[in-house]
Tab-separated table of C-alpha atoms in Angstrom:
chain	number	residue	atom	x	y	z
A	1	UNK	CA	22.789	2.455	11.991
A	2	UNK	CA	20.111	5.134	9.647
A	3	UNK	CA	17.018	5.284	10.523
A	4	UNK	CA	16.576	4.866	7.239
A	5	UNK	CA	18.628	1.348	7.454
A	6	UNK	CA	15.839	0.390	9.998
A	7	UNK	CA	12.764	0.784	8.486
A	8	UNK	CA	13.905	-0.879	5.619
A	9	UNK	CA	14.806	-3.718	8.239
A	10	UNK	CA	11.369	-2.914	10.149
A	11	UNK	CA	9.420	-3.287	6.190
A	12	UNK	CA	11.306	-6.544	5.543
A	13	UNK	CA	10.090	-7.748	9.110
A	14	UNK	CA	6.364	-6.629	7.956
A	15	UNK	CA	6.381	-8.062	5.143
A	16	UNK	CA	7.971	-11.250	6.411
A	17	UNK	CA	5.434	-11.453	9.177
A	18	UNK	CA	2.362	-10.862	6.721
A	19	UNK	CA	3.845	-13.855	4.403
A	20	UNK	CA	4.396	-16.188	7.345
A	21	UNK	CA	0.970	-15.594	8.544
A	22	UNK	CA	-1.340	-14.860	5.459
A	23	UNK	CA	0.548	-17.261	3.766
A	24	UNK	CA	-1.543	-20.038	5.470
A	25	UNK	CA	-4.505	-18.122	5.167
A	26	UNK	CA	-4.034	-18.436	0.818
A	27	UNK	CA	-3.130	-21.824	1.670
A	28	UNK	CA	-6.002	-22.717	3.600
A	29	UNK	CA	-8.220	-21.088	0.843
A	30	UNK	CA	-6.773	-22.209	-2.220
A	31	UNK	CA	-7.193	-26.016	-0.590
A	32	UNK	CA	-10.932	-25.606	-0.241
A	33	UNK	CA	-11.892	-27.606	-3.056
A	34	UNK	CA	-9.734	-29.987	-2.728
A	35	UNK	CA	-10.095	-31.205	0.968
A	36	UNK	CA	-13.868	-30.249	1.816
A	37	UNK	CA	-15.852	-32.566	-0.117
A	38	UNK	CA	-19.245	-31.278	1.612
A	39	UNK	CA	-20.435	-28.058	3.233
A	40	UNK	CA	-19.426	-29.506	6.701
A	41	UNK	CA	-15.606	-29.725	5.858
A	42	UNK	CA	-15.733	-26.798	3.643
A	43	UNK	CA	-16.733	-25.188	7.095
A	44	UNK	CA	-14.394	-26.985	9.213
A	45	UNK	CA	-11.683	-25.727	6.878
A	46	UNK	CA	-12.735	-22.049	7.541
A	47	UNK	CA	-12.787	-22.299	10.532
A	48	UNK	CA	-9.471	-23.014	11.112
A	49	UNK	CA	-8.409	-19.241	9.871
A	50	UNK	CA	-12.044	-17.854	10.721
A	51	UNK	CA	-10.650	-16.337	14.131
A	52	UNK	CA	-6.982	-14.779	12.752
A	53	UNK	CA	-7.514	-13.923	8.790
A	54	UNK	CA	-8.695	-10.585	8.853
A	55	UNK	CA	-6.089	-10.012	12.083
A	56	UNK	CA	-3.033	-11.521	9.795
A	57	UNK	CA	-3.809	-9.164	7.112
A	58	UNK	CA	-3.176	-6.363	9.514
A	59	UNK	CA	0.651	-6.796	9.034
A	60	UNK	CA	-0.059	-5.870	5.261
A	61	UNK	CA	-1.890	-2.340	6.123
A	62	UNK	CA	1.338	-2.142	8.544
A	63	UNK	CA	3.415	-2.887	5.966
A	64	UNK	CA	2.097	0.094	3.024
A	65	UNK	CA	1.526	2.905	5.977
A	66	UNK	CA	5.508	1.993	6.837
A	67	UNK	CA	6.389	2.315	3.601
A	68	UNK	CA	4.210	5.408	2.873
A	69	UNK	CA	5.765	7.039	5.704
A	70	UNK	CA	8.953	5.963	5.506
A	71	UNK	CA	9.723	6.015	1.928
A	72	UNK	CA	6.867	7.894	0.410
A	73	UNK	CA	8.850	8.090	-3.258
A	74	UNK	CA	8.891	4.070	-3.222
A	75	UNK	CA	5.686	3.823	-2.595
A	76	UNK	CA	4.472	6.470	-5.802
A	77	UNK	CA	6.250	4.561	-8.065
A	78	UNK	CA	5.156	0.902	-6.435
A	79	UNK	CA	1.953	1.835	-6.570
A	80	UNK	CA	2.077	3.931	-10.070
A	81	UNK	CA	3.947	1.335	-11.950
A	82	UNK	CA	2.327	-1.562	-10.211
A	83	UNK	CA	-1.283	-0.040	-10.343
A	84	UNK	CA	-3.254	-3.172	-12.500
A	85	UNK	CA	-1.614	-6.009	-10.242
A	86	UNK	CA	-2.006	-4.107	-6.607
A	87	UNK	CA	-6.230	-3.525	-7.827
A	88	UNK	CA	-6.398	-7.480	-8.463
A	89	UNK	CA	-4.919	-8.273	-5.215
A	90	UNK	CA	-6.892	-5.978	-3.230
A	91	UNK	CA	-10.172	-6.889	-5.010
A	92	UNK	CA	-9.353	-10.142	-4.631
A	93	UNK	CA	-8.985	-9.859	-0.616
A	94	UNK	CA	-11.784	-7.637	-0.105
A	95	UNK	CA	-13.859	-10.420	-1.946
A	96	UNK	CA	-12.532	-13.275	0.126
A	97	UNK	CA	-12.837	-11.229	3.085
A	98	UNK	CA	-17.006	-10.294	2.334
A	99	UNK	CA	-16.733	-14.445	1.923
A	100	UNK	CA	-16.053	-15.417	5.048
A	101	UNK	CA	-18.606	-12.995	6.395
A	102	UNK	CA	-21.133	-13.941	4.192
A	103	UNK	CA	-21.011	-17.715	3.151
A	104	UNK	CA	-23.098	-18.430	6.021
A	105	UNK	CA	-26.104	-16.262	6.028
A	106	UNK	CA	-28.160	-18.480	3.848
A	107	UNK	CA	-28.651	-21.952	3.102
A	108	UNK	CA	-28.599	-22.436	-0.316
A	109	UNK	CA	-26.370	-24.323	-1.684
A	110	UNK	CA	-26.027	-21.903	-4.725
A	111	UNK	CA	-25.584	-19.226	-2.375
A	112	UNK	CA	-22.728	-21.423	-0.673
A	113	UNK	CA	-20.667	-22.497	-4.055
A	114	UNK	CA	-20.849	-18.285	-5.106
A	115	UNK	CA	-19.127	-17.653	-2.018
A	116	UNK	CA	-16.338	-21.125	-1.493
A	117	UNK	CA	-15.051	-19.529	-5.511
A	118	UNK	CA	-14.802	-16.127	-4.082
A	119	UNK	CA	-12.482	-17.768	-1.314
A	120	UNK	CA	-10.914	-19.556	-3.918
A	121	UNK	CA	-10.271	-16.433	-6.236
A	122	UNK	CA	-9.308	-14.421	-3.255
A	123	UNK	CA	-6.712	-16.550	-2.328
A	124	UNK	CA	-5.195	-17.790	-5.447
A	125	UNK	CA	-4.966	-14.358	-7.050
A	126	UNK	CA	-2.989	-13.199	-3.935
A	127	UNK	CA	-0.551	-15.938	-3.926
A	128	UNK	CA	0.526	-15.284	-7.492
A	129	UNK	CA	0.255	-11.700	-7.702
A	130	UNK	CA	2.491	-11.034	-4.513
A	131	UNK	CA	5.572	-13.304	-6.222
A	132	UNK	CA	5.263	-11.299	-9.185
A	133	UNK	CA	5.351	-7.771	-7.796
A	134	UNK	CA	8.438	-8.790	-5.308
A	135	UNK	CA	9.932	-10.769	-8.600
A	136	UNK	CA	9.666	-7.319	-10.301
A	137	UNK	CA	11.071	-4.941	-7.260
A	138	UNK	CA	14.445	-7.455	-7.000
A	139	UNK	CA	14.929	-7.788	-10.868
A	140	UNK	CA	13.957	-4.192	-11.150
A	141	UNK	CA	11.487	-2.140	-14.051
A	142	UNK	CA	11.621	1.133	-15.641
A	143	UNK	CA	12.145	3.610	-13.625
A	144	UNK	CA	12.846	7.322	-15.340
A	145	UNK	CA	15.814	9.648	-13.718
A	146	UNK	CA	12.340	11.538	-12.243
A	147	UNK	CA	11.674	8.267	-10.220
A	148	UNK	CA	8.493	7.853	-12.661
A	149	UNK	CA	7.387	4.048	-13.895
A	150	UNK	CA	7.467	4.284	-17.500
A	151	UNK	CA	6.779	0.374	-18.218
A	152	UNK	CA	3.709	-1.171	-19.297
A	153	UNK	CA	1.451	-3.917	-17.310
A	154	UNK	CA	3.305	-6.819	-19.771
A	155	UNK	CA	6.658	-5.532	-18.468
A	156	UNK	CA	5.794	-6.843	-15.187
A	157	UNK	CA	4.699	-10.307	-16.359
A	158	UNK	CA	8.662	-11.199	-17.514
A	159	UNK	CA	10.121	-15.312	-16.879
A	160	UNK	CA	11.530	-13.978	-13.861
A	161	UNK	CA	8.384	-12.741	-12.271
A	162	UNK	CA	6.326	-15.554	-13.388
A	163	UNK	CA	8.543	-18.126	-11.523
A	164	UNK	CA	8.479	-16.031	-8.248
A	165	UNK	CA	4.651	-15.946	-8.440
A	166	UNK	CA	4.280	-19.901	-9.468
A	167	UNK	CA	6.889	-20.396	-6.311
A	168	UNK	CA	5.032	-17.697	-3.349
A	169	UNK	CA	1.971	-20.181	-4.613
A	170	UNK	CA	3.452	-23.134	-4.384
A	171	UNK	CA	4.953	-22.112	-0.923
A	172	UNK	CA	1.547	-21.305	0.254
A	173	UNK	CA	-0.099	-24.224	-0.584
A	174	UNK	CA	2.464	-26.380	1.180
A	175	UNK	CA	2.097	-24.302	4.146
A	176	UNK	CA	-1.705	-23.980	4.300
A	177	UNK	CA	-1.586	-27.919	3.792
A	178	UNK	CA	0.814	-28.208	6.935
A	179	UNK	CA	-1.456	-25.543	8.995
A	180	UNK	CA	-4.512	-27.808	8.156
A	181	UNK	CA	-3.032	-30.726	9.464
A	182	UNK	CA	-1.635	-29.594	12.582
A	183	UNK	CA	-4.950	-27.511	13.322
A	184	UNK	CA	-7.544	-30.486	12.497
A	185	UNK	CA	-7.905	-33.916	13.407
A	186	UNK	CA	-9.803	-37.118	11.799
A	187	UNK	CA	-9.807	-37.880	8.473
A	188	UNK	CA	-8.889	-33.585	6.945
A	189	UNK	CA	-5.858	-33.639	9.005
A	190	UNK	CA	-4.791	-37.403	7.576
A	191	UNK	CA	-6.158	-35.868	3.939
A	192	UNK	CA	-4.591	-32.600	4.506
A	193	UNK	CA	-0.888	-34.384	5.681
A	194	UNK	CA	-0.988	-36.086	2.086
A	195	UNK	CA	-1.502	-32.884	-0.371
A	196	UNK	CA	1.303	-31.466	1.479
A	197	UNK	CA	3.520	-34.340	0.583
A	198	UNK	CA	2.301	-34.605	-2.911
A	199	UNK	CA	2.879	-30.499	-3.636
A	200	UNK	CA	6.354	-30.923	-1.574
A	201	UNK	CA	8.408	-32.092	-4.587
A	202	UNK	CA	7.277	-29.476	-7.308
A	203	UNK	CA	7.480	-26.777	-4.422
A	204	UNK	CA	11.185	-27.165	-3.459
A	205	UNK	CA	12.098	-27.531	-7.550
A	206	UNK	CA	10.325	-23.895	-7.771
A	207	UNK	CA	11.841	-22.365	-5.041
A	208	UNK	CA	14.848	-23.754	-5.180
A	209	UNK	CA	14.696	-22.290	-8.944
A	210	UNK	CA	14.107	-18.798	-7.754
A	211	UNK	CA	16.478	-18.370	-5.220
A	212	UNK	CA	19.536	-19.562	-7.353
A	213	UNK	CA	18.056	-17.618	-10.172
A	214	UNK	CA	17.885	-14.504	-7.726
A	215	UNK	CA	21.542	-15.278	-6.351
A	216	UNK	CA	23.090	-15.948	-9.328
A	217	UNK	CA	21.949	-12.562	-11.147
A	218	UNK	CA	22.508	-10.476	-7.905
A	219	UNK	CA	25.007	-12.454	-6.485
A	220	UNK	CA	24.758	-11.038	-2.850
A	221	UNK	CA	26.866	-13.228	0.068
A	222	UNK	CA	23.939	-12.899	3.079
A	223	UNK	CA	21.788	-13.516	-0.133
A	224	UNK	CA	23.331	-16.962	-0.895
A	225	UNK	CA	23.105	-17.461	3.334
A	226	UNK	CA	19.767	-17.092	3.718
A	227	UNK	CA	18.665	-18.741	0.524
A	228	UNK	CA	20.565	-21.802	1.269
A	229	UNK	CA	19.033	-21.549	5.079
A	230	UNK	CA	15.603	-21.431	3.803
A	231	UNK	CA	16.394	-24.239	1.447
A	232	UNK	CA	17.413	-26.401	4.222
A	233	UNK	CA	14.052	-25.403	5.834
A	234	UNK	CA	12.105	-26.591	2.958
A	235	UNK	CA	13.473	-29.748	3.103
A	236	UNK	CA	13.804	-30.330	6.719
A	237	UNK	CA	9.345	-29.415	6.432
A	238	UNK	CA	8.982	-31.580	3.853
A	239	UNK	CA	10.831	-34.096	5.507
A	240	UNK	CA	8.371	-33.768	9.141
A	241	UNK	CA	5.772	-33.456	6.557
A	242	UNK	CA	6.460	-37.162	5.363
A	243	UNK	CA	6.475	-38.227	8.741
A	244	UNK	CA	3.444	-36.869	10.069
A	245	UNK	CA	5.044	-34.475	12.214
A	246	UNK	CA	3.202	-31.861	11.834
A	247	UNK	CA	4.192	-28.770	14.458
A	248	UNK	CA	8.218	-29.462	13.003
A	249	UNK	CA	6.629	-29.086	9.483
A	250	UNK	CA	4.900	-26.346	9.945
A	251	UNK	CA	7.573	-24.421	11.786
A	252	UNK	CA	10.362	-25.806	8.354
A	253	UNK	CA	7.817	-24.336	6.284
A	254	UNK	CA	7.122	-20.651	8.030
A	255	UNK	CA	11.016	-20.568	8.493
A	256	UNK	CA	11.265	-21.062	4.709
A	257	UNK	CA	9.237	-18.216	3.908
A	258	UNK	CA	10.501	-15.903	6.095
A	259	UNK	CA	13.873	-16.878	5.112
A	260	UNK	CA	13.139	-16.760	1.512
A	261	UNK	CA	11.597	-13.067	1.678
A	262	UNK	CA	14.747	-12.001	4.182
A	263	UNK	CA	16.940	-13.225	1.075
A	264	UNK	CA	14.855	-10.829	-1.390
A	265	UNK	CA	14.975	-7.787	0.582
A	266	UNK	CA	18.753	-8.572	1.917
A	267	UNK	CA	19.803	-8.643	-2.484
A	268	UNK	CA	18.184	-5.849	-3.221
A	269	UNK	CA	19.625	-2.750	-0.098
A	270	UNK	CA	20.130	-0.592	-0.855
A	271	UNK	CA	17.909	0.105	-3.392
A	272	UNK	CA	14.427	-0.206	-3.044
A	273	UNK	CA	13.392	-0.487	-6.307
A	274	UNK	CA	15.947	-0.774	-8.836
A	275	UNK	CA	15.605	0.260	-12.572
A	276	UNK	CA	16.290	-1.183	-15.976
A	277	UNK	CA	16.197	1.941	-17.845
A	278	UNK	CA	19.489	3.449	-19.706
A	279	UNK	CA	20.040	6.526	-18.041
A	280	UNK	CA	17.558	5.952	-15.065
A	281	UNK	CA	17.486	6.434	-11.625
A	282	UNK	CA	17.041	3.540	-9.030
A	283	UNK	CA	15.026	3.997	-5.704
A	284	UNK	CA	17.447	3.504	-2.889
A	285	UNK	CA	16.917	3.492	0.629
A	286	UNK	CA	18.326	7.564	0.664
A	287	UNK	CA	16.574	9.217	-1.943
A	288	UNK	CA	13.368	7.671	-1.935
A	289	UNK	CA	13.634	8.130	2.248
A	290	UNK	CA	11.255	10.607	4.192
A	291	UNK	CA	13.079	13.406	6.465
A	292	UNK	CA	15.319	12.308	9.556
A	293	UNK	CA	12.302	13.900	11.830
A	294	UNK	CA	9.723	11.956	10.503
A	295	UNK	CA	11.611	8.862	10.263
A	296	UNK	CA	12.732	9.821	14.099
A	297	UNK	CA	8.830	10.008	15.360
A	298	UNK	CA	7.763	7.209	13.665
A	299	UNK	CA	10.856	5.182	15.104
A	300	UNK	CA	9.300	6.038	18.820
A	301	UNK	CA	5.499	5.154	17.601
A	302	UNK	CA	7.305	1.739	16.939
A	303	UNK	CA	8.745	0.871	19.556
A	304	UNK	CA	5.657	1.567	21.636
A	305	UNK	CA	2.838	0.180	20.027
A	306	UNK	CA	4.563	-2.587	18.062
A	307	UNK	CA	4.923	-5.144	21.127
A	308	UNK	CA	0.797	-4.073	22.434
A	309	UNK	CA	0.072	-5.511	18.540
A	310	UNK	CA	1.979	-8.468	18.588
A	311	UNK	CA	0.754	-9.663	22.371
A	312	UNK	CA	-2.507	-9.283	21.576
A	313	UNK	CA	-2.252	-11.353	18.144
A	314	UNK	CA	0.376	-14.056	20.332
A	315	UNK	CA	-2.593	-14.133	22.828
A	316	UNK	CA	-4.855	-15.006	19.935
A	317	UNK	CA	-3.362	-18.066	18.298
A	318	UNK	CA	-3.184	-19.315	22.075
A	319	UNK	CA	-6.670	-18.884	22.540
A	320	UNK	CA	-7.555	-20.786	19.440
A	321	UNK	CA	-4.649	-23.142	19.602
A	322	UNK	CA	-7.211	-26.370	19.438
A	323	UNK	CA	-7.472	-28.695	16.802
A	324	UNK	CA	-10.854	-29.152	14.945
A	325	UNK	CA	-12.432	-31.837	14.233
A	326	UNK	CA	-15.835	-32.341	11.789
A	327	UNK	CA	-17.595	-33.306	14.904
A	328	UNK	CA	-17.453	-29.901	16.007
A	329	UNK	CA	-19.204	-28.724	13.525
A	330	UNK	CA	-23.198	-28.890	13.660
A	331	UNK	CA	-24.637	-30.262	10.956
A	332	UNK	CA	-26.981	-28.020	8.738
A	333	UNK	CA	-25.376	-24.747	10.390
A	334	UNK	CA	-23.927	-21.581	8.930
C-alpha cells in the first residue's frame, strides 16, 4: 500500500476519532438549556465533559497538522475555499472553550447566562458547520486546473450540504443525550434518556437521507457497506436508547458516526477534494500528496507517538468513568 493510501486512511481515522469523541462534547453543550433547569444541573452537565473536552479536541489539531503535512495542496484549497465557515467554527470553539474556564469565576447570575450561550453557540455552530464542509468535500466545489477555489461562500451552502450539517447535528445531539445518561444518575440521566428518544426518530430520517443521497450520487460498493452498517447502528442505539440501556446505546450511536464518516471518506478516494468546474482539476490523494520522504518520516513519528496519545486519553475516561449525580455538586459553588 502508498504511503500516501495511509495517511488518507490515518486522516479518516482522525477525523473519525475527533467526531466520535467531540461529538458528545456538541451534544452535551447544545443540551444545556434543555436539561439544566438551574445553575446546579447546568454544572452537573459540564462536568460530565469538564475533564476530556479540551483533550477530545486534540484529535482535530491532529487531524489539520496530518493533513498539512501530508497533503499540503488539500489543505490550501480547504482552507482557501472554505475560509468564512473554518473562522466560525474555530471562533466558535475558542469561545466555548474560554466558557468552560470562565463560567465559574463569578457569581452572578448574568455573568453565568453570558457564558451557558457561549457554550451553546460554541457547540451548535460546530455541529452544523462540520456537516457542511464534509457535505461540500464529497459532493465537490470549484476547483480551477491550478488547484485554486474559485467559488463563493453561497456555493458552499447548496441542499446537499445543508442536509449533512442538519444530520452531523442531529447525530450529536442523540449522542450527547446518550453520553448524559450513561454518565449521570437521578433525575438528568432519567431526563436525559427521554430527549434521546424523542430526537431518535427525526435523527435516523436525516441520516438515513444523507447516506442514500451520498450513495446514490457516488454510488461506491464499501460506500453502500458502511452506510447500511452505520444505519443498522442507529437503529440498534435507538433501540437500547428506548430501553434504558444506556452503555449499548451509546456504543450504537459512536459506531454510527464513525461508520457514517468511514462511508464519506471511503466515496470520495481517491480524490480528496473533488471539483465541479468544466475543465478543472480534482485534488486526489497523488497530486495534492507531499514527497515520499516526508510522508516516510512522518509514517515513523506515527507509529511512535500515536499509541503514548491514545493510552494516556484511554487512561483518562477510566479515571473519570463515574456517574454524576446533582448531589455531588455543592450548592452555591463555581
Amino acid at each position: 500500500m502508498e504511503l500516501t493510501t495511509v495517511w488518507f486512511i490515518l486522516i479518516a481515522v482522525l477525523w473519525c476519532g475527533y467526531f466520535l469523541l467531540e461529538g458528545f462534547d456538541f451534544g452535551v453543550g447544545m443540551l444545556l438549556p434543555v436539561l439544566g433547569r438551574d445553575d446546579r444541573e447546568r454544572r452537573l452537565l459540564i462536568n460530565t465533559i469538564g475533564p476530556v473536552w479540551d483533550g477530545n479536541e486534540v484529535w482535530l489539531l491532529v487531524a489539520g497538522g496530518a493533513t498539512f503535512a501530508a497533503f499540503p495542496e488539500w489543505y490550501a484549497t480547504l482552507f482557501s475555499g472554505f475560509y468564512l465557515p473554518l473562522l466560525l467554527i474555530l471562533v466558535a470553539l475558542i469561545l466555548r472553550g474560554l466558557a468552560f474556564e470562565y463560567r465559574g469565576k463569578s457569581d452572578s447570575p448574568q455573568w453565568k447566562r453570558y457564558w451557558d450561550w457561549a457554550i451553546i453557540g460554541g457547540s451548535i455552530v460546530p455541529a452544523v458547520l462540520w456537516g457542511v464542509a464534509f457535505g461540500n468535500i464529497v459532493r465537490g466545489v470549484p476547483i480551477s486546473a491550478e488547484h485554486e477555489y474559485v467559488g463563493g461562500f453561497f456555493n458552499l451552502l447548496n441542499p446537499y450540504a445543508l442536509v449533512g450539517g442538519l444530520t452531523t447535528t442531529g447525530l450529536f445531539l442523540l449522542h450527547g443525550a446518550v453520553f448524559l445518561a450513561l454518565k449521570t444518575d437521578g433525575e438528568i440521566r432519567a431526563r436525559a434518556g427521554a430527549v434521546a428518544v424523542r430526537v431518535a426518530v427525526p435523527t435516523v430520517v436525516l441520516a438515513a437521507g444523507f447516506l442514500l443521497w451520498t450513495q446514490l450520487t457516488h454510488s461506491d460498493a464499501w460506500g453502500w457497506v458502511l452506510s447500511g452498517a452505520a444505519a443498522a447502528a442507529l437503529i440498534s442505539g435507538v433501540l437500547a436508547a428506548r430501553a434504558r440501556r444506556e452503555g449499548w446505546a451509546f456504543i450504537c450511536t459512536g459506531a454510527t458516526i464513525v461508520l457514517a464518516v468511514a462511508a464519506l471518506f471511503v466515496t470520495l478516494f481517491p480524490d480528496v477534494m473533488p471539483t465541479t468546474l468544466a475543465g478543472g482539476d480534482s485534488l486526489t490523494t497523488t497530486n495534492a500528496a507531499s514527497t515520499p520522504y516526508t510522508l516516510k518520516v512522518m509514517t515513523w513519528v506515527a507509529v511512535c507517538f500515536t499509541p503514548i496519545v491514545l493510552a494516556y486519553q484511554a487512561w483518562t475516561y477510566w479515571v473519570f468513568r463515574r456517574r454524576l449525580r446533582v448531589e455531588h455538586i455543592p450548592a452555591g459553588g463555581h
